[in-house]
Each structure stands twice: as structure tokens, then as C-alpha cells.
């Protein structure tokens, strides 16, 4: 695990401090691209005008982007608060029932293979420092690791990536609205969105330490499936309503 994290650090070191939030950027971008492209595809399937597509697309982009970023922020904030709550409980237990807590440390290290005099020395060292003792209980008893990242920055990275990558399926429609063209807008939208899926998929492979081609294929495949479902649902509903 540490070796993987080291490789990831080297591969994204050019991002500076932003690399800590690459995971949130990647998954926010994937969600933004897939949902916005699905909205566009569904609207095209329903034969809606370009103006309506732009309106629906931006409404989805801003509303869903805000909703997802708030969810990411609250989830991270709740995780931090939950960690601190249990840490306070551990402090109370160490102060009020130290013998029981020492026995728990002893049992933890017995399961790791320590015994006899060495076991007692380990227990004595750990319990000689209050902060070290609590950290030990948090990590090995409760299996809780503190979240170092800022909940606000997590939410912000999610929002930025959702809007930035999610705008790509709308980009050609916006351009065509102000500079009318003769080319197939949806075709070029699909091409640019596909490229966006490939880029964000390659970033996902860096985050998850997986094969880059597999990651790109999964991301691209999910986007195609979501857009296809939306397109055919839009087409079906449009036919159903128009023939009613």
C-alpha cells in the first residue's frame, strides 16, 4: 500500500498540494460528464431543440454539481466529527477505566503474536503516553484513521471538476448557439465527451493504481451506456407523447 501511494505521489507531483484532492476531482468529473451527457442524449432522443438542451444541460450541471459537492463536504465533515467523538470516548475510558484499556492493548498485541515479557514491555510503552495510548486504541481497536483533508476543499474539488468536465457535453451546443454551424452538433459533442472520458479515465487509473486501458474502457463504457439509455428513453417518451 505504501509503495502504491509513493508511486501515485511521484506520478502526480506536478499538481502540488492539489494532488491530495485528485480522487475527488476524478470522481466529480466522471459524474459530471456522465450525467450531463446523459441529459443531452436524452434531450436529443426526444427531438428537443438546441435551446432546450442548453437549458436542461446547465440546470443539471449547476444543480447536480452543487448537490454532489455539498454531499462530499458533509460526508467528510461527518467522518471527522465521528472520529473526534470516538477519540473523546477513548480519552474518558483511559482516564476512568485504565485497567480495562490496558487489557485491551494487551489483547491486541497478543493477537499479533507478542507474548511474555516482550508483550508487557510493549503494553507499558504504549500506555505510558496518553496521546500514544489513545491513538493506538483508535487505530487498532476501533480501526479508525483520521481524515487529514479539508472537507471544504473536498467539496470544492468535487464542484470544480463536476462543472469543468460536465461542461464538455454542452460546449459544442453553446458554440453553435452563438456561431451557427452546419455540422452535426450531437456527433461532435459525443466525440469531445468521449475524449473527456478517456482523459478522466486515465486519471482514475492513477488514483486507483489500475491498468490505464482498463480504467479508460470502464469510464468510456459507463458513459456510453448511460447516454444510450437516456437517448432511447427520450426517444420512446417522445414517440409515446406525440402519438397519444
PDB file of C-alpha atoms in Angstrom:
ATOM      1  CA  UNK A   1       0.000   0.000   0.000  1.00  0.00           C
ATOM      2  CA  UNK A   2       2.763   2.447   0.929  1.00  0.00           C
ATOM      3  CA  UNK A   3       4.599   1.561  -2.289  1.00  0.00           C
ATOM      4  CA  UNK A   4       1.454   2.327  -4.328  1.00  0.00           C
ATOM      5  CA  UNK A   5       0.982   5.638  -2.560  1.00  0.00           C
ATOM      6  CA  UNK A   6       4.614   6.502  -3.281  1.00  0.00           C
ATOM      7  CA  UNK A   7       4.162   5.780  -6.979  1.00  0.00           C
ATOM      8  CA  UNK A   8       0.994   7.859  -7.070  1.00  0.00           C
ATOM      9  CA  UNK A   9       2.792  10.735  -5.351  1.00  0.00           C
ATOM     10  CA  UNK A  10       5.571  10.661  -7.964  1.00  0.00           C
ATOM     11  CA  UNK A  11       3.161  10.470 -10.908  1.00  0.00           C
ATOM     12  CA  UNK A  12       1.047  13.464  -9.812  1.00  0.00           C
ATOM     13  CA  UNK A  13       3.699  15.534  -8.026  1.00  0.00           C
ATOM     14  CA  UNK A  14       3.330  18.229 -10.700  1.00  0.00           C
ATOM     15  CA  UNK A  15      -0.063  19.073  -9.188  1.00  0.00           C
ATOM     16  CA  UNK A  16       1.468  20.312  -5.941  1.00  0.00           C
ATOM     17  CA  UNK A  17      -0.927  20.362  -2.989  1.00  0.00           C
ATOM     18  CA  UNK A  18      -3.877  19.768  -5.322  1.00  0.00           C
ATOM     19  CA  UNK A  19      -2.764  16.149  -5.704  1.00  0.00           C
ATOM     20  CA  UNK A  20      -4.334  15.393  -2.314  1.00  0.00           C
ATOM     21  CA  UNK A  21      -7.723  16.059  -3.856  1.00  0.00           C
ATOM     22  CA  UNK A  22      -7.176  14.249  -7.163  1.00  0.00           C
ATOM     23  CA  UNK A  23      -9.570  11.466  -6.172  1.00  0.00           C
ATOM     24  CA  UNK A  24     -12.401  13.940  -5.562  1.00  0.00           C
ATOM     25  CA  UNK A  25     -11.592  15.725  -8.833  1.00  0.00           C
ATOM     26  CA  UNK A  26     -11.658  12.462 -10.790  1.00  0.00           C
ATOM     27  CA  UNK A  27     -14.933  11.145  -9.432  1.00  0.00           C
ATOM     28  CA  UNK A  28     -16.602  14.554  -9.575  1.00  0.00           C
ATOM     29  CA  UNK A  29     -15.527  14.829 -13.211  1.00  0.00           C
ATOM     30  CA  UNK A  30     -16.783  11.355 -14.085  1.00  0.00           C
ATOM     31  CA  UNK A  31     -20.161  12.081 -12.527  1.00  0.00           C
ATOM     32  CA  UNK A  32     -20.375  15.491 -14.193  1.00  0.00           C
ATOM     33  CA  UNK A  33     -19.550  14.168 -17.662  1.00  0.00           C
ATOM     34  CA  UNK A  34     -21.835  11.127 -17.437  1.00  0.00           C
ATOM     35  CA  UNK A  35     -24.895  12.893 -16.039  1.00  0.00           C
ATOM     36  CA  UNK A  36     -24.670  15.928 -18.319  1.00  0.00           C
ATOM     37  CA  UNK A  37     -24.034  13.814 -21.408  1.00  0.00           C
ATOM     38  CA  UNK A  38     -26.991  11.622 -20.435  1.00  0.00           C
ATOM     39  CA  UNK A  39     -29.207  14.715 -20.196  1.00  0.00           C
ATOM     40  CA  UNK A  40     -28.042  15.879 -23.625  1.00  0.00           C
ATOM     41  CA  UNK A  41     -28.521  12.424 -25.155  1.00  0.00           C
ATOM     42  CA  UNK A  42     -31.992  12.094 -23.653  1.00  0.00           C
ATOM     43  CA  UNK A  43     -32.976  15.509 -24.990  1.00  0.00           C
ATOM     44  CA  UNK A  44     -31.641  14.642 -28.444  1.00  0.00           C
ATOM     45  CA  UNK A  45     -33.565  11.364 -28.357  1.00  0.00           C
ATOM     46  CA  UNK A  46     -36.710  13.337 -27.566  1.00  0.00           C
ATOM     47  CA  UNK A  47     -36.004  15.700 -30.512  1.00  0.00           C
ATOM     48  CA  UNK A  48     -35.834  18.752 -28.278  1.00  0.00           C
ATOM     49  CA  UNK A  49     -34.390  21.985 -29.644  1.00  0.00           C
ATOM     50  CA  UNK A  50     -30.803  23.042 -29.040  1.00  0.00           C
ATOM     51  CA  UNK A  51     -32.027  25.856 -26.796  1.00  0.00           C
ATOM     52  CA  UNK A  52     -33.878  23.400 -24.546  1.00  0.00           C
ATOM     53  CA  UNK A  53     -30.845  21.113 -24.493  1.00  0.00           C
ATOM     54  CA  UNK A  54     -28.669  24.002 -23.285  1.00  0.00           C
ATOM     55  CA  UNK A  55     -31.197  24.969 -20.614  1.00  0.00           C
ATOM     56  CA  UNK A  56     -31.618  21.401 -19.337  1.00  0.00           C
ATOM     57  CA  UNK A  57     -27.880  20.793 -19.509  1.00  0.00           C
ATOM     58  CA  UNK A  58     -26.899  23.839 -17.488  1.00  0.00           C
ATOM     59  CA  UNK A  59     -29.695  23.257 -14.971  1.00  0.00           C
ATOM     60  CA  UNK A  60     -28.369  19.737 -14.414  1.00  0.00           C
ATOM     61  CA  UNK A  61     -24.744  20.895 -14.388  1.00  0.00           C
ATOM     62  CA  UNK A  62     -25.210  23.520 -11.704  1.00  0.00           C
ATOM     63  CA  UNK A  63     -27.837  21.779  -9.560  1.00  0.00           C
ATOM     64  CA  UNK A  64     -26.215  18.341  -9.560  1.00  0.00           C
ATOM     65  CA  UNK A  65     -22.728  19.806  -9.205  1.00  0.00           C
ATOM     66  CA  UNK A  66     -23.772  21.786  -6.132  1.00  0.00           C
ATOM     67  CA  UNK A  67     -25.643  18.812  -4.685  1.00  0.00           C
ATOM     68  CA  UNK A  68     -22.705  16.445  -5.157  1.00  0.00           C
ATOM     69  CA  UNK A  69     -20.184  18.906  -3.708  1.00  0.00           C
ATOM     70  CA  UNK A  70     -22.366  19.526  -0.648  1.00  0.00           C
ATOM     71  CA  UNK A  71     -22.746  15.776  -0.184  1.00  0.00           C
ATOM     72  CA  UNK A  72     -18.971  15.278  -0.397  1.00  0.00           C
ATOM     73  CA  UNK A  73     -18.388  18.134   2.086  1.00  0.00           C
ATOM     74  CA  UNK A  74     -20.955  16.856   4.609  1.00  0.00           C
ATOM     75  CA  UNK A  75     -19.698  13.274   4.320  1.00  0.00           C
ATOM     76  CA  UNK A  76     -16.102  14.314   5.039  1.00  0.00           C
ATOM     77  CA  UNK A  77     -17.178  16.652   7.840  1.00  0.00           C
ATOM     78  CA  UNK A  78     -19.283  13.921   9.461  1.00  0.00           C
ATOM     79  CA  UNK A  79     -16.369  11.497   9.248  1.00  0.00           C
ATOM     80  CA  UNK A  80     -14.095  13.983  11.036  1.00  0.00           C
ATOM     81  CA  UNK A  81     -16.713  14.657  13.713  1.00  0.00           C
ATOM     82  CA  UNK A  82     -17.303  10.945  14.236  1.00  0.00           C
ATOM     83  CA  UNK A  83     -13.561  10.372  14.662  1.00  0.00           C
ATOM     84  CA  UNK A  84     -13.284  13.142  17.250  1.00  0.00           C
ATOM     85  CA  UNK A  85     -16.322  11.826  19.131  1.00  0.00           C
ATOM     86  CA  UNK A  86     -14.806   8.367  19.494  1.00  0.00           C
ATOM     87  CA  UNK A  87     -11.432   9.867  20.389  1.00  0.00           C
ATOM     88  CA  UNK A  88     -13.026  11.737  23.302  1.00  0.00           C
ATOM     89  CA  UNK A  89     -14.623   8.485  24.438  1.00  0.00           C
ATOM     90  CA  UNK A  90     -11.227   6.761  24.395  1.00  0.00           C
ATOM     91  CA  UNK A  91      -9.694   9.559  26.478  1.00  0.00           C
ATOM     92  CA  UNK A  92     -12.501   9.173  29.012  1.00  0.00           C
ATOM     93  CA  UNK A  93     -12.010   5.400  29.188  1.00  0.00           C
ATOM     94  CA  UNK A  94      -8.246   5.742  29.668  1.00  0.00           C
ATOM     95  CA  UNK A  95      -8.784   8.253  32.478  1.00  0.00           C
ATOM     96  CA  UNK A  96     -11.583   6.326  34.207  1.00  0.00           C
ATOM     97  CA  UNK A  97     -11.070   2.621  33.453  1.00  0.00           C
ATOM     98  CA  UNK A  98      -7.324   2.353  32.695  1.00  0.00           C
ATOM     99  CA  UNK A  99      -7.006  -1.317  33.710  1.00  0.00           C
ATOM    100  CA  UNK A 100      -9.645  -2.383  31.207  1.00  0.00           C
ATOM    101  CA  UNK A 101      -7.996  -0.309  28.481  1.00  0.00           C
ATOM    102  CA  UNK A 102      -4.568  -1.785  29.272  1.00  0.00           C
ATOM    103  CA  UNK A 103      -6.033  -5.253  28.954  1.00  0.00           C
ATOM    104  CA  UNK A 104      -7.445  -4.328  25.544  1.00  0.00           C
ATOM    105  CA  UNK A 105      -3.982  -3.201  24.404  1.00  0.00           C
ATOM    106  CA  UNK A 106      -2.570  -6.451  25.729  1.00  0.00           C
ATOM    107  CA  UNK A 107      -5.151  -8.497  23.786  1.00  0.00           C
ATOM    108  CA  UNK A 108      -4.471  -6.549  20.599  1.00  0.00           C
ATOM    109  CA  UNK A 109      -0.779  -7.382  20.713  1.00  0.00           C
ATOM    110  CA  UNK A 110      -1.374 -10.948  21.822  1.00  0.00           C
ATOM    111  CA  UNK A 111      -3.287 -11.454  18.578  1.00  0.00           C
ATOM    112  CA  UNK A 112      -0.240 -10.069  16.724  1.00  0.00           C
ATOM    113  CA  UNK A 113       1.954 -12.762  18.270  1.00  0.00           C
ATOM    114  CA  UNK A 114       3.534 -10.892  21.188  1.00  0.00           C
ATOM    115  CA  UNK A 115       3.808 -12.771  24.488  1.00  0.00           C
ATOM    116  CA  UNK A 116       5.560 -12.890  27.818  1.00  0.00           C
ATOM    117  CA  UNK A 117       7.970 -10.151  28.859  1.00  0.00           C
ATOM    118  CA  UNK A 118       8.054  -8.585  25.397  1.00  0.00           C
ATOM    119  CA  UNK A 119       4.270  -8.229  25.416  1.00  0.00           C
ATOM    120  CA  UNK A 120       4.328  -6.498  28.801  1.00  0.00           C
ATOM    121  CA  UNK A 121       7.069  -4.116  27.647  1.00  0.00           C
ATOM    122  CA  UNK A 122       5.033  -3.163  24.578  1.00  0.00           C
ATOM    123  CA  UNK A 123       1.942  -2.557  26.709  1.00  0.00           C
ATOM    124  CA  UNK A 124       3.970  -0.469  29.174  1.00  0.00           C
ATOM    125  CA  UNK A 125       5.476   1.697  26.430  1.00  0.00           C
ATOM    126  CA  UNK A 126       2.130   2.329  24.742  1.00  0.00           C
ATOM    127  CA  UNK A 127       0.246   3.109  27.952  1.00  0.00           C
ATOM    128  CA  UNK A 128       2.990   5.372  29.309  1.00  0.00           C
ATOM    129  CA  UNK A 129       1.897   8.177  26.971  1.00  0.00           C
ATOM    130  CA  UNK A 130      -1.743   9.283  26.972  1.00  0.00           C
ATOM    131  CA  UNK A 131      -1.814  10.524  23.366  1.00  0.00           C
ATOM    132  CA  UNK A 132       0.015   7.445  22.080  1.00  0.00           C
ATOM    133  CA  UNK A 133      -2.374   5.239  24.030  1.00  0.00           C
ATOM    134  CA  UNK A 134      -5.448   6.881  22.519  1.00  0.00           C
ATOM    135  CA  UNK A 135      -4.007   6.767  19.010  1.00  0.00           C
ATOM    136  CA  UNK A 136      -3.328   3.052  19.487  1.00  0.00           C
ATOM    137  CA  UNK A 137      -6.917   2.389  20.538  1.00  0.00           C
ATOM    138  CA  UNK A 138      -8.314   4.444  17.672  1.00  0.00           C
ATOM    139  CA  UNK A 139      -6.216   2.626  15.097  1.00  0.00           C
ATOM    140  CA  UNK A 140      -6.102  -0.968  16.326  1.00  0.00           C
ATOM    141  CA  UNK A 141      -9.285  -1.294  18.391  1.00  0.00           C
ATOM    142  CA  UNK A 142     -11.735   0.909  16.508  1.00  0.00           C
ATOM    143  CA  UNK A 143      -9.877   0.734  13.172  1.00  0.00           C
ATOM    144  CA  UNK A 144     -10.416   4.443  12.597  1.00  0.00           C
ATOM    145  CA  UNK A 145      -7.913   6.609  10.711  1.00  0.00           C
ATOM    146  CA  UNK A 146      -8.145  10.429  10.917  1.00  0.00           C
ATOM    147  CA  UNK A 147      -9.110  12.252   7.730  1.00  0.00           C
ATOM    148  CA  UNK A 148      -6.433  14.844   7.049  1.00  0.00           C
ATOM    149  CA  UNK A 149      -8.066  16.511   4.068  1.00  0.00           C
ATOM    150  CA  UNK A 150     -10.217  19.627   4.401  1.00  0.00           C
ATOM    151  CA  UNK A 151     -13.970  18.947   3.963  1.00  0.00           C
ATOM    152  CA  UNK A 152     -14.319  22.353   2.280  1.00  0.00           C
ATOM    153  CA  UNK A 153     -11.555  21.579  -0.240  1.00  0.00           C
ATOM    154  CA  UNK A 154     -13.061  18.153  -0.896  1.00  0.00           C
ATOM    155  CA  UNK A 155     -16.396  19.780  -1.711  1.00  0.00           C
ATOM    156  CA  UNK A 156     -14.705  22.492  -3.782  1.00  0.00           C
ATOM    157  CA  UNK A 157     -12.643  19.988  -5.817  1.00  0.00           C
ATOM    158  CA  UNK A 158     -15.790  17.978  -6.487  1.00  0.00           C
ATOM    159  CA  UNK A 159     -17.727  21.072  -7.591  1.00  0.00           C
ATOM    160  CA  UNK A 160     -14.959  22.389  -9.854  1.00  0.00           C
ATOM    161  CA  UNK A 161     -14.406  19.057 -11.590  1.00  0.00           C
ATOM    162  CA  UNK A 162     -18.140  18.372 -11.957  1.00  0.00           C
ATOM    163  CA  UNK A 163     -18.719  21.733 -13.671  1.00  0.00           C
ATOM    164  CA  UNK A 164     -15.458  21.762 -15.642  1.00  0.00           C
ATOM    165  CA  UNK A 165     -15.729  18.244 -17.089  1.00  0.00           C
ATOM    166  CA  UNK A 166     -19.530  18.308 -17.132  1.00  0.00           C
ATOM    167  CA  UNK A 167     -19.497  21.392 -19.366  1.00  0.00           C
ATOM    168  CA  UNK A 168     -17.822  19.461 -22.198  1.00  0.00           C
ATOM    169  CA  UNK A 169     -21.067  17.776 -23.407  1.00  0.00           C
ATOM    170  CA  UNK A 170     -22.615  21.265 -23.636  1.00  0.00           C
ATOM    171  CA  UNK A 171     -19.625  23.030 -25.173  1.00  0.00           C
ATOM    172  CA  UNK A 172     -20.477  22.420 -28.839  1.00  0.00           C
ATOM    173  CA  UNK A 173     -24.139  23.334 -28.309  1.00  0.00           C
ATOM    174  CA  UNK A 174     -23.153  26.635 -26.714  1.00  0.00           C
ATOM    175  CA  UNK A 175     -20.701  27.362 -29.530  1.00  0.00           C
ATOM    176  CA  UNK A 176     -23.298  26.503 -32.166  1.00  0.00           C
ATOM    177  CA  UNK A 177     -25.862  28.733 -30.468  1.00  0.00           C
ATOM    178  CA  UNK A 178     -23.653  31.813 -30.827  1.00  0.00           C
ATOM    179  CA  UNK A 179     -21.934  30.770 -34.066  1.00  0.00           C
ATOM    180  CA  UNK A 180     -24.378  28.733 -36.100  1.00  0.00           C
ATOM    181  CA  UNK A 181     -22.646  25.868 -37.904  1.00  0.00           C
ATOM    182  CA  UNK A 182     -23.676  23.212 -40.389  1.00  0.00           C
ATOM    183  CA  UNK A 183     -22.011  20.218 -38.754  1.00  0.00           C
ATOM    184  CA  UNK A 184     -23.694  17.510 -36.676  1.00  0.00           C
ATOM    185  CA  UNK A 185     -23.644  19.033 -33.209  1.00  0.00           C
ATOM    186  CA  UNK A 186     -24.504  15.855 -31.322  1.00  0.00           C
ATOM    187  CA  UNK A 187     -21.862  13.856 -33.208  1.00  0.00           C
ATOM    188  CA  UNK A 188     -19.109  16.297 -32.273  1.00  0.00           C
ATOM    189  CA  UNK A 189     -20.453  16.518 -28.729  1.00  0.00           C
ATOM    190  CA  UNK A 190     -20.124  12.735 -28.496  1.00  0.00           C
ATOM    191  CA  UNK A 191     -16.546  12.876 -29.823  1.00  0.00           C
ATOM    192  CA  UNK A 192     -15.414  15.550 -27.357  1.00  0.00           C
ATOM    193  CA  UNK A 193     -17.218  13.869 -24.461  1.00  0.00           C
ATOM    194  CA  UNK A 194     -15.588  10.571 -25.378  1.00  0.00           C
ATOM    195  CA  UNK A 195     -12.181  12.247 -25.242  1.00  0.00           C
ATOM    196  CA  UNK A 196     -13.094  13.692 -21.840  1.00  0.00           C
ATOM    197  CA  UNK A 197     -13.998  10.197 -20.612  1.00  0.00           C
ATOM    198  CA  UNK A 198     -10.639   8.924 -21.808  1.00  0.00           C
ATOM    199  CA  UNK A 199      -8.714  11.684 -20.004  1.00  0.00           C
ATOM    200  CA  UNK A 200     -10.638  11.329 -16.760  1.00  0.00           C
ATOM    201  CA  UNK A 201     -10.357   7.536 -17.045  1.00  0.00           C
ATOM    202  CA  UNK A 202      -6.572   7.799 -17.280  1.00  0.00           C
ATOM    203  CA  UNK A 203      -6.560   9.976 -14.159  1.00  0.00           C
ATOM    204  CA  UNK A 204      -8.733   7.384 -12.426  1.00  0.00           C
ATOM    205  CA  UNK A 205      -6.099   4.741 -13.184  1.00  0.00           C
ATOM    206  CA  UNK A 206      -3.523   6.932 -11.407  1.00  0.00           C
ATOM    207  CA  UNK A 207      -5.739   7.303  -8.353  1.00  0.00           C
ATOM    208  CA  UNK A 208      -6.662   3.611  -8.104  1.00  0.00           C
ATOM    209  CA  UNK A 209      -3.327   2.238  -9.364  1.00  0.00           C
ATOM    210  CA  UNK A 210      -5.075   0.142 -12.039  1.00  0.00           C
ATOM    211  CA  UNK A 211      -4.341  -0.562 -15.691  1.00  0.00           C
ATOM    212  CA  UNK A 212      -4.817   2.642 -17.673  1.00  0.00           C
ATOM    213  CA  UNK A 213      -6.551   0.962 -20.628  1.00  0.00           C
ATOM    214  CA  UNK A 214      -8.941  -0.898 -18.344  1.00  0.00           C
ATOM    215  CA  UNK A 215      -9.771   2.294 -16.473  1.00  0.00           C
ATOM    216  CA  UNK A 216     -10.354   4.249 -19.693  1.00  0.00           C
ATOM    217  CA  UNK A 217     -12.512   1.427 -21.060  1.00  0.00           C
ATOM    218  CA  UNK A 218     -14.644   1.283 -17.911  1.00  0.00           C
ATOM    219  CA  UNK A 219     -15.188   5.047 -17.814  1.00  0.00           C
ATOM    220  CA  UNK A 220     -15.932   5.276 -21.523  1.00  0.00           C
ATOM    221  CA  UNK A 221     -18.236   2.264 -21.345  1.00  0.00           C
ATOM    222  CA  UNK A 222     -20.241   3.706 -18.443  1.00  0.00           C
ATOM    223  CA  UNK A 223     -20.663   6.983 -20.318  1.00  0.00           C
ATOM    224  CA  UNK A 224     -21.838   5.223 -23.484  1.00  0.00           C
ATOM    225  CA  UNK A 225     -24.306   3.027 -21.593  1.00  0.00           C
ATOM    226  CA  UNK A 226     -25.762   5.972 -19.632  1.00  0.00           C
ATOM    227  CA  UNK A 227     -26.105   8.118 -22.766  1.00  0.00           C
ATOM    228  CA  UNK A 228     -27.640   5.246 -24.763  1.00  0.00           C
ATOM    229  CA  UNK A 229     -30.238   4.545 -22.079  1.00  0.00           C
ATOM    230  CA  UNK A 230     -31.095   8.255 -21.846  1.00  0.00           C
ATOM    231  CA  UNK A 231     -31.316   8.587 -25.644  1.00  0.00           C
ATOM    232  CA  UNK A 232     -33.676   5.648 -26.123  1.00  0.00           C
ATOM    233  CA  UNK A 233     -35.814   6.635 -23.127  1.00  0.00           C
ATOM    234  CA  UNK A 234     -36.112  10.149 -24.563  1.00  0.00           C
ATOM    235  CA  UNK A 235     -36.969   8.755 -27.986  1.00  0.00           C
ATOM    236  CA  UNK A 236     -39.562   6.353 -26.523  1.00  0.00           C
ATOM    237  CA  UNK A 237     -41.241   9.006 -24.392  1.00  0.00           C
ATOM    238  CA  UNK A 238     -41.282  11.487 -27.268  1.00  0.00           C
ATOM    239  CA  UNK A 239     -42.985   8.916 -29.516  1.00  0.00           C
ATOM    240  CA  UNK A 240     -45.411   7.946 -26.770  1.00  0.00           C
ATOM    241  CA  UNK A 241     -46.427  11.521 -26.010  1.00  0.00           C
ATOM    242  CA  UNK A 242     -46.611  12.666 -29.628  1.00  0.00           C
ATOM    243  CA  UNK A 243     -48.797   9.689 -30.609  1.00  0.00           C
ATOM    244  CA  UNK A 244     -51.072   9.936 -27.563  1.00  0.00           C
TER     245      UNK A 244
END
